[in-house]
């Protein structure tokens, strides 16, 4: 048996963690998987004779999330440029989380082998650079108008009818 730790991306709740765990466990050859939502990591024990790491990553991708081996992220830290989020400070040696955070910049720089998305239906889509027309805004219509303030005359009338 071989154990690997994966860095996960795209989780937003504990339900996401359980769906990732189910996706990993559905791969033949996986003995056990434990997903930690707080650390965004998964520890997977699998049989290398029955399955490989790519099959586990494909299962996570099919579930709608992404997974990177923590060891690969650690090795890629040399090629990454630190791009901290607004609330983070700069780091000299990048952590695996920061390396995973920098992956979109690397992919943007080298490009992607993926084909551009195909249009669905018969519509060719909006021309590049064309802005849609703004939606018309209509005024809000109130169901009830505000009540008139009571005057002394109206109070006298209501007292006479009540007596």
mmCIF file of C-alpha atoms in Angstrom:
data_model
loop_
_atom_site.group_PDB
_atom_site.id
_atom_site.type_symbol
_atom_site.label_atom_id
_atom_site.label_comp_id
_atom_site.label_asym_id
_atom_site.label_seq_id
_atom_site.Cartn_x
_atom_site.Cartn_y
_atom_site.Cartn_z
ATOM 1 C CA UNK A 1 0.000 0.000 0.000
ATOM 2 C CA UNK A 2 1.109 3.546 -0.774
ATOM 3 C CA UNK A 3 -0.023 6.685 1.043
ATOM 4 C CA UNK A 4 -0.158 10.114 -0.593
ATOM 5 C CA UNK A 5 -1.348 13.504 0.642
ATOM 6 C CA UNK A 6 -3.308 15.635 -1.825
ATOM 7 C CA UNK A 7 -3.921 19.378 -1.645
ATOM 8 C CA UNK A 8 -7.580 20.011 -2.518
ATOM 9 C CA UNK A 9 -9.140 23.088 -4.111
ATOM 10 C CA UNK A 10 -12.764 24.137 -4.471
ATOM 11 C CA UNK A 11 -14.203 22.954 -1.150
ATOM 12 C CA UNK A 12 -16.608 25.335 0.544
ATOM 13 C CA UNK A 13 -18.325 23.153 3.153
ATOM 14 C CA UNK A 14 -18.174 19.818 4.959
ATOM 15 C CA UNK A 15 -20.547 18.338 2.389
ATOM 16 C CA UNK A 16 -17.940 19.066 -0.293
ATOM 17 C CA UNK A 17 -15.378 17.169 1.765
ATOM 18 C CA UNK A 18 -17.647 14.143 2.045
ATOM 19 C CA UNK A 19 -18.375 14.154 -1.699
ATOM 20 C CA UNK A 20 -14.622 14.271 -2.443
ATOM 21 C CA UNK A 21 -14.066 11.421 -0.010
ATOM 22 C CA UNK A 22 -16.791 9.407 -1.751
ATOM 23 C CA UNK A 23 -15.278 10.122 -5.169
ATOM 24 C CA UNK A 24 -11.830 8.992 -4.017
ATOM 25 C CA UNK A 25 -13.197 5.858 -2.342
ATOM 26 C CA UNK A 26 -15.058 4.939 -5.554
ATOM 27 C CA UNK A 27 -11.741 4.459 -7.389
ATOM 28 C CA UNK A 28 -10.861 0.746 -7.511
ATOM 29 C CA UNK A 29 -7.687 0.079 -5.544
ATOM 30 C CA UNK A 30 -8.205 2.827 -2.962
ATOM 31 C CA UNK A 31 -8.096 1.323 0.505
ATOM 32 C CA UNK A 32 -8.904 4.397 2.579
ATOM 33 C CA UNK A 33 -9.212 8.152 2.206
ATOM 34 C CA UNK A 34 -9.537 10.843 4.846
ATOM 35 C CA UNK A 35 -10.471 14.373 3.763
ATOM 36 C CA UNK A 36 -9.682 17.272 6.088
ATOM 37 C CA UNK A 37 -11.910 20.233 5.218
ATOM 38 C CA UNK A 38 -10.007 22.721 7.399
ATOM 39 C CA UNK A 39 -6.580 21.918 5.947
ATOM 40 C CA UNK A 40 -7.984 21.311 2.422
ATOM 41 C CA UNK A 41 -6.059 18.047 2.239
ATOM 42 C CA UNK A 42 -6.833 14.414 1.607
ATOM 43 C CA UNK A 43 -4.756 11.496 2.836
ATOM 44 C CA UNK A 44 -5.233 8.541 0.484
ATOM 45 C CA UNK A 45 -4.005 4.989 0.948
ATOM 46 C CA UNK A 46 -4.092 3.002 -2.290
ATOM 47 C CA UNK A 47 -2.621 -0.045 -4.000
ATOM 48 C CA UNK A 48 -0.200 1.082 -6.749
ATOM 49 C CA UNK A 49 -0.730 -2.227 -8.583
ATOM 50 C CA UNK A 50 -4.483 -1.573 -8.948
ATOM 51 C CA UNK A 51 -4.614 2.177 -9.492
ATOM 52 C CA UNK A 52 -2.415 5.223 -9.873
ATOM 53 C CA UNK A 53 -2.409 8.794 -8.672
ATOM 54 C CA UNK A 54 -3.781 10.119 -11.974
ATOM 55 C CA UNK A 55 -6.948 8.005 -11.601
ATOM 56 C CA UNK A 56 -7.521 9.431 -8.123
ATOM 57 C CA UNK A 57 -6.998 12.986 -9.398
ATOM 58 C CA UNK A 58 -9.415 12.336 -12.285
ATOM 59 C CA UNK A 59 -12.058 11.136 -9.805
ATOM 60 C CA UNK A 60 -11.662 14.348 -7.789
ATOM 61 C CA UNK A 61 -11.827 16.418 -10.997
ATOM 62 C CA UNK A 62 -14.979 14.556 -12.077
ATOM 63 C CA UNK A 63 -16.561 15.479 -8.726
ATOM 64 C CA UNK A 64 -15.952 19.161 -9.557
ATOM 65 C CA UNK A 65 -12.862 19.840 -7.444
ATOM 66 C CA UNK A 66 -9.111 19.782 -8.032
ATOM 67 C CA UNK A 67 -6.320 17.877 -6.315
ATOM 68 C CA UNK A 68 -2.543 18.226 -6.431
ATOM 69 C CA UNK A 69 -0.035 15.927 -4.762
ATOM 70 C CA UNK A 70 1.511 17.838 -1.879
ATOM 71 C CA UNK A 71 4.990 16.596 -2.848
ATOM 72 C CA UNK A 72 4.642 18.060 -6.359
ATOM 73 C CA UNK A 73 3.536 21.375 -4.923
ATOM 74 C CA UNK A 74 6.591 21.382 -2.684
ATOM 75 C CA UNK A 75 8.897 20.720 -5.650
ATOM 76 C CA UNK A 76 7.185 23.416 -7.765
ATOM 77 C CA UNK A 77 7.784 26.141 -5.166
ATOM 78 C CA UNK A 78 11.054 27.153 -6.872
ATOM 79 C CA UNK A 79 9.293 27.985 -10.149
ATOM 80 C CA UNK A 80 6.464 29.981 -8.531
ATOM 81 C CA UNK A 81 6.207 33.658 -7.832
ATOM 82 C CA UNK A 82 4.547 34.604 -4.564
ATOM 83 C CA UNK A 83 1.194 36.268 -5.244
ATOM 84 C CA UNK A 84 -0.364 36.795 -1.822
ATOM 85 C CA UNK A 85 -4.002 37.608 -1.345
ATOM 86 C CA UNK A 86 -4.737 41.068 0.108
ATOM 87 C CA UNK A 87 -4.761 39.820 3.706
ATOM 88 C CA UNK A 88 -1.589 37.704 3.367
ATOM 89 C CA UNK A 89 1.985 38.834 3.840
ATOM 90 C CA UNK A 90 4.842 38.007 1.435
ATOM 91 C CA UNK A 91 6.843 34.811 2.047
ATOM 92 C CA UNK A 92 10.413 34.019 1.083
ATOM 93 C CA UNK A 93 9.897 30.230 1.009
ATOM 94 C CA UNK A 94 6.492 29.304 -0.299
ATOM 95 C CA UNK A 95 4.241 26.835 1.480
ATOM 96 C CA UNK A 96 2.360 24.208 -0.573
ATOM 97 C CA UNK A 97 -0.809 26.291 -0.200
ATOM 98 C CA UNK A 98 0.890 29.345 -1.695
ATOM 99 C CA UNK A 99 2.256 27.227 -4.556
ATOM 100 C CA UNK A 100 -1.262 25.954 -5.313
ATOM 101 C CA UNK A 101 -2.448 29.554 -5.147
ATOM 102 C CA UNK A 102 0.133 30.524 -7.792
ATOM 103 C CA UNK A 103 -0.828 27.735 -10.238
ATOM 104 C CA UNK A 104 -3.369 29.872 -12.157
ATOM 105 C CA UNK A 105 -0.618 32.426 -12.866
ATOM 106 C CA UNK A 106 1.661 29.675 -14.175
ATOM 107 C CA UNK A 107 -1.105 28.285 -16.391
ATOM 108 C CA UNK A 108 -1.904 31.768 -17.683
ATOM 109 C CA UNK A 109 1.753 32.288 -18.586
ATOM 110 C CA UNK A 110 2.285 28.983 -20.395
ATOM 111 C CA UNK A 111 -1.222 28.623 -21.789
ATOM 112 C CA UNK A 112 -3.477 25.623 -21.613
ATOM 113 C CA UNK A 113 -3.781 22.618 -23.915
ATOM 114 C CA UNK A 114 -7.574 22.726 -23.540
ATOM 115 C CA UNK A 115 -9.716 23.703 -26.509
ATOM 116 C CA UNK A 116 -11.914 26.813 -26.217
ATOM 117 C CA UNK A 117 -15.507 26.008 -25.220
ATOM 118 C CA UNK A 118 -17.954 25.220 -28.004
ATOM 119 C CA UNK A 119 -21.116 27.240 -28.382
ATOM 120 C CA UNK A 120 -24.298 25.446 -27.412
ATOM 121 C CA UNK A 121 -27.293 25.579 -29.717
ATOM 122 C CA UNK A 122 -27.463 27.526 -32.958
ATOM 123 C CA UNK A 123 -26.371 30.869 -31.515
ATOM 124 C CA UNK A 124 -22.841 31.947 -32.484
ATOM 125 C CA UNK A 125 -22.615 33.890 -29.226
ATOM 126 C CA UNK A 126 -21.892 37.516 -28.524
ATOM 127 C CA UNK A 127 -19.203 39.207 -30.609
ATOM 128 C CA UNK A 128 -15.955 39.802 -28.767
ATOM 129 C CA UNK A 129 -15.928 43.229 -27.129
ATOM 130 C CA UNK A 130 -19.699 43.695 -27.566
ATOM 131 C CA UNK A 131 -21.505 44.839 -24.434
ATOM 132 C CA UNK A 132 -25.123 43.754 -23.896
ATOM 133 C CA UNK A 133 -27.831 46.403 -23.682
ATOM 134 C CA UNK A 134 -28.607 47.450 -20.119
ATOM 135 C CA UNK A 135 -31.795 45.982 -18.722
ATOM 136 C CA UNK A 136 -34.629 48.473 -18.262
ATOM 137 C CA UNK A 137 -35.299 49.416 -14.659
ATOM 138 C CA UNK A 138 -38.895 49.984 -13.665
ATOM 139 C CA UNK A 139 -40.068 51.955 -10.617
ATOM 140 C CA UNK A 140 -41.271 50.025 -7.605
ATOM 141 C CA UNK A 141 -45.052 50.013 -7.232
ATOM 142 C CA UNK A 142 -46.351 49.972 -3.672
ATOM 143 C CA UNK A 143 -49.533 48.027 -2.905
ATOM 144 C CA UNK A 144 -50.790 50.323 -0.156
ATOM 145 C CA UNK A 145 -50.450 54.048 0.036
ATOM 146 C CA UNK A 146 -49.448 55.484 3.358
ATOM 147 C CA UNK A 147 -52.287 56.304 5.757
ATOM 148 C CA UNK A 148 -53.245 59.911 6.279
ATOM 149 C CA UNK A 149 -52.388 61.289 9.696
ATOM 150 C CA UNK A 150 -55.401 61.498 11.995
ATOM 151 C CA UNK A 151 -56.764 64.960 12.645
ATOM 152 C CA UNK A 152 -58.948 66.192 15.481
ATOM 153 C CA UNK A 153 -62.045 66.116 13.250
ATOM 154 C CA UNK A 154 -61.562 62.481 12.317
ATOM 155 C CA UNK A 155 -61.057 61.586 15.991
ATOM 156 C CA UNK A 156 -64.304 63.356 16.948
ATOM 157 C CA UNK A 157 -66.212 61.492 14.195
ATOM 158 C CA UNK A 158 -64.851 58.138 15.344
ATOM 159 C CA UNK A 159 -65.825 58.911 18.963
ATOM 160 C CA UNK A 160 -69.392 59.890 17.908
ATOM 161 C CA UNK A 161 -69.903 56.694 15.900
ATOM 162 C CA UNK A 162 -68.534 54.551 18.712
ATOM 163 C CA UNK A 163 -70.946 56.102 21.308
#
